[in-house]
Amino acid sequence: MLDPTANDGVRPVPAVSAAVIKGDRILMVRRRNPPSAGMLALPGGKVEAGESLQQAAARELLEETGVLAAPRRILTAIDLFDHDDAGLLRMHFVIVVVQLEWQGGVEAAADDATELRWMDLEALEQDDGEVCDSASRVARRVLAEAMSAESALKPG
């Protein structure tokens, strides 16, 4: 059982990740800051007061990547825990993943992103640990669903 006093002062932080597909690829960013600093992940960040999850996902996406996209649906929610070297909890993020439809924009890494990368399913499956686990799982699921829906629309 968890010791409730071990995490005094740490409160869950609401955040969003943006899952944007263009063609057969999903947009990933290399994170500048914890959690997952230096790793590839879905673009995203903290929800601001008075902002809906969809608004937050579109705003964070634009701030980090320059990509304009329209929110479509909530995909999932993920707990992300960040611990210090001694194993004590530093931060707890509750991340809601929002799928958005790519519309355009001028792509450039900014804010918390140091690199943008469009990745297909094959690249995600061959990943050597560069992509954070939760982002990889979500990205593979979203791409597989998109490919399945696309093939269902093709004449047989």
Coordinates of C-alpha atoms in Angstrom, one line a residue:
M1 CA 0.0 0.0 0.0
L2 CA 1.2 3.5 -0.8
D3 CA 2.3 5.8 2.1
P4 CA 0.1 8.9 1.6
T5 CA 2.6 11.1 3.4
A6 CA 5.4 10.1 0.9
N7 CA 3.8 12.2 -1.8
D8 CA 2.7 15.3 0.2
G9 CA 2.4 18.3 -2.0
V10 CA 2.2 16.3 -5.3
R11 CA -1.2 16.7 -7.0
P12 CA -2.3 15.2 -10.3
V13 CA -1.8 17.7 -13.2
P14 CA -4.3 17.6 -16.1
A15 CA -2.6 17.5 -19.4
V16 CA -3.3 16.5 -23.1
S17 CA -1.5 14.8 -25.9
A18 CA -2.3 15.4 -29.5
A19 CA -2.5 12.4 -31.9
V20 CA -2.4 13.9 -35.5
I21 CA -2.2 11.7 -38.6
K22 CA -1.1 12.9 -42.0
G23 CA -1.3 10.1 -44.6
D24 CA 0.1 7.0 -43.0
R25 CA 2.2 8.8 -40.4
I26 CA 1.6 10.3 -36.9
L27 CA 3.4 13.4 -35.6
M28 CA 5.9 12.9 -32.7
V29 CA 8.1 15.5 -31.0
R30 CA 11.3 15.2 -29.0
R31 CA 10.6 16.5 -25.5
R32 CA 12.8 19.2 -24.1
N33 CA 11.6 18.9 -20.5
P34 CA 10.5 16.2 -18.1
P35 CA 8.7 14.0 -18.1
S36 CA 10.2 12.0 -21.0
A37 CA 12.9 14.6 -21.7
G38 CA 14.9 13.7 -24.8
M39 CA 12.4 11.1 -25.9
L40 CA 9.9 11.2 -28.8
A41 CA 6.3 11.5 -27.7
L42 CA 3.0 12.9 -28.8
P43 CA 2.9 16.7 -28.7
G44 CA 1.1 18.1 -25.7
G45 CA 1.2 19.8 -22.4
K46 CA -0.9 21.1 -19.4
V47 CA -4.5 22.1 -19.7
E48 CA -5.0 25.8 -18.8
A49 CA -7.9 26.9 -16.5
G50 CA -11.1 27.4 -18.4
E51 CA -9.8 25.5 -21.4
S52 CA -11.5 22.3 -22.8
L53 CA -9.4 19.2 -23.4
Q54 CA -9.9 19.7 -27.2
Q55 CA -8.9 23.4 -27.0
A56 CA -5.8 22.5 -25.0
A57 CA -4.8 19.8 -27.5
A58 CA -5.1 22.1 -30.5
R59 CA -3.3 24.9 -28.7
E60 CA -0.4 22.7 -27.4
L61 CA 0.0 21.2 -30.9
L62 CA 0.2 24.6 -32.5
E63 CA 2.6 25.9 -29.9
E64 CA 5.0 23.0 -30.1
T65 CA 4.8 22.2 -33.8
G66 CA 3.1 25.0 -35.8
V67 CA 0.6 22.4 -37.0
L68 CA -3.1 23.4 -37.3
A69 CA -5.5 20.6 -36.6
A70 CA -9.2 20.2 -35.6
P71 CA -10.0 18.1 -32.6
R72 CA -12.1 15.0 -33.4
R73 CA -12.4 12.7 -30.4
I74 CA -10.9 11.6 -27.0
L75 CA -8.9 8.4 -27.4
T76 CA -7.7 7.5 -23.9
A77 CA -6.3 8.7 -20.6
I78 CA -2.9 7.8 -19.2
D79 CA -1.3 8.3 -15.8
L80 CA 2.3 9.4 -16.1
F81 CA 4.4 9.4 -12.9
D82 CA 7.8 11.3 -12.7
H83 CA 10.1 10.2 -9.9
D84 CA 13.4 11.6 -8.7
D85 CA 16.6 9.6 -8.4
A86 CA 15.6 8.4 -4.9
G87 CA 12.3 7.1 -6.2
L88 CA 10.1 9.8 -4.7
L89 CA 7.2 11.1 -6.8
R90 CA 8.0 14.5 -8.3
M91 CA 5.0 14.9 -10.6
H92 CA 1.8 13.0 -11.6
F93 CA 0.2 13.9 -14.9
V94 CA -3.2 12.7 -16.0
I95 CA -2.9 12.9 -19.8
V96 CA -5.9 12.8 -22.0
V97 CA -5.1 11.8 -25.6
V98 CA -7.1 13.7 -28.2
Q99 CA -7.2 12.7 -31.9
L100 CA -7.0 15.7 -34.2
E101 CA -7.4 16.0 -38.0
W102 CA -4.4 17.7 -39.7
Q103 CA -5.3 20.9 -41.5
G104 CA -2.0 22.6 -42.3
G105 CA 0.4 25.1 -40.8
V106 CA 4.1 25.8 -40.9
E107 CA 5.8 22.9 -39.2
A108 CA 8.7 23.8 -36.8
A109 CA 9.8 22.5 -33.4
A110 CA 9.1 25.1 -30.7
D111 CA 8.3 25.5 -27.1
D112 CA 8.9 22.1 -25.4
A113 CA 9.8 20.4 -28.7
T114 CA 13.3 20.1 -30.0
E115 CA 12.5 18.0 -33.1
L116 CA 9.4 17.0 -35.1
R117 CA 9.1 13.6 -36.7
W118 CA 6.3 12.0 -38.7
M119 CA 6.4 8.3 -38.0
D120 CA 4.7 5.4 -39.8
L121 CA 3.7 2.1 -38.2
E122 CA 6.8 0.4 -39.3
A123 CA 9.1 3.0 -37.8
L124 CA 7.2 2.7 -34.5
E125 CA 7.4 -1.0 -34.5
Q126 CA 11.2 -0.9 -35.2
D127 CA 11.8 1.8 -32.5
D128 CA 14.9 1.2 -30.4
G129 CA 13.7 3.0 -27.3
E130 CA 13.6 6.5 -28.7
V131 CA 9.8 6.8 -28.3
C132 CA 8.3 6.8 -24.8
D133 CA 6.2 3.6 -24.2
S134 CA 2.8 5.2 -23.6
A135 CA 3.1 7.4 -26.8
S136 CA 4.3 4.4 -28.8
R137 CA 1.3 2.3 -27.7
V138 CA -1.2 5.1 -28.5
A139 CA 0.4 6.0 -31.8
R140 CA 0.4 2.3 -33.0
R141 CA -3.2 2.0 -32.1
V142 CA -4.2 5.2 -33.8
L143 CA -2.3 4.3 -37.0
A144 CA -3.7 0.8 -37.1
E145 CA -7.2 2.1 -36.7
A146 CA -6.7 4.7 -39.5
M147 CA -5.2 2.1 -41.8
S148 CA -8.1 -0.3 -41.1
A149 CA -10.7 2.5 -41.8
E150 CA -8.9 3.5 -45.0
S151 CA -8.8 0.0 -46.3
A152 CA -12.5 -0.5 -45.5
L153 CA -13.3 2.5 -47.7
K154 CA -11.4 1.1 -50.8
P155 CA -13.4 -0.7 -53.4
G156 CA -12.9 -4.4 -53.2

